[in-house]
Amino acid sequence: MQQVRPAAPQLEGVEPYDPKYIPAEVMISANENPRDVDLEIRREVEHAVRKVSLNRYPDPLANDLRDKIAEANGLDRDQVLLGNGGDELLFDFALAWGGPGRKFLNVPPTFSVYAYNALLTNTEVVEVPRRSDYSVDVDAVCERLAQGDIDFAIITSPNNPTGNLLTGGEVERILDASDALVMIDEAYFEFSRFTVRPSLEKHENLIILRTFSKAFSLAGVRIGYVLGSARVLDEFKKVRLPYSVDAVSQAIAGVIYEHRAQFEKGVDEIVAERERVIEALNAMDGVQAFPSSANYVLFRLDAARGIDGGDVWQRLLDAGVLVRDFSRTPRLENCLRVSIGSPEENTRFLEALNGILA
Ligand code: PMP
């Protein structure tokens, strides 16, 4: 049999992205919304899905949904672009602004997908690490951008997995530092109640990424969007897959977006529970929880007391609780991340961790 020649050289030694989504009784590892969509809204969703022509291609740009999102954000249709989850748009960003000879500025520790996409597209990654409290070193970012060779940057606010928020003033300084296209990834902005949207008026080099996966309980459906200037989004259109946002997802997301105010209550509960979880974690010996503006909390276990993060992760799983293990990730040593679940799930997590540390 003929042997196959090797894949593209940048793939050598690469491990496929693995969210380590292991079945458990309490799933609080992927920053999902613990509440599924309310029954009443689900009924409307079912009605909308029934009307979809399954034999026809979807509207490639999902214009109905674009119009709804544009209107809610005070923008025009051509300043909104939908994707198959925020993940697809992140990949499109690397395709359109990266490539051989191009440079991406990353601010680690952050969402690992950004650096992964850079690797796939042969884009050079320039790192300006966050400070020890995981805040962005804005002076260092601006200085590096001012050298003029960075093509694009992504800053996550609130940051995943550390929870830090950028201020509007900080974003303005970063946008003014160069002509690099800067994405502010606002996947979790609903839990911070802060957006950099006002900066779009004055900065063509800003784009904002958002998702239906978190506040809108729609991780299973795969809808994300970017807000930006029409000129910038035209470049995204050149690289995007024509039909990546399928007709069923468009129909579902349209109903969800019309009812978005009804998700506020769930967001409020998550924010209140987040503060309870942070307080309870900080009351435990050998645990330091970081402040968070999102729907998850990063916490560090005290290695000096012989507590090993990977070991605690496994024992939590043995107790039926799945959290995310970052204990071997550079700059996140001995850290775990817990997504805020229902009040019962959070209590079960806290009790299990207390038992393990006792
Ligand atoms: N950005 C960040 C920071 C995220 O954490 C995620 C989800 N893990 C995404 C973007 C993409 O989300 P989705 O593809 O579900 O829209």
Coordinates of C-alpha atoms in Angstrom, one line a residue, residues 78 122 137 151 158 169 217 232 258:
D78 CA -22.3 45.5 7.8
N122 CA 2.2 29.9 10.6
D137 CA 0.7 45.3 31.7
D151 CA -0.4 42.8 12.8
P158 CA -12.9 39.4 31.3
G169 CA -9.2 53.8 29.4
S217 CA -27.2 29.2 27.5
V232 CA -12.5 45.1 8.6
E258 CA -35.4 38.4 21.1

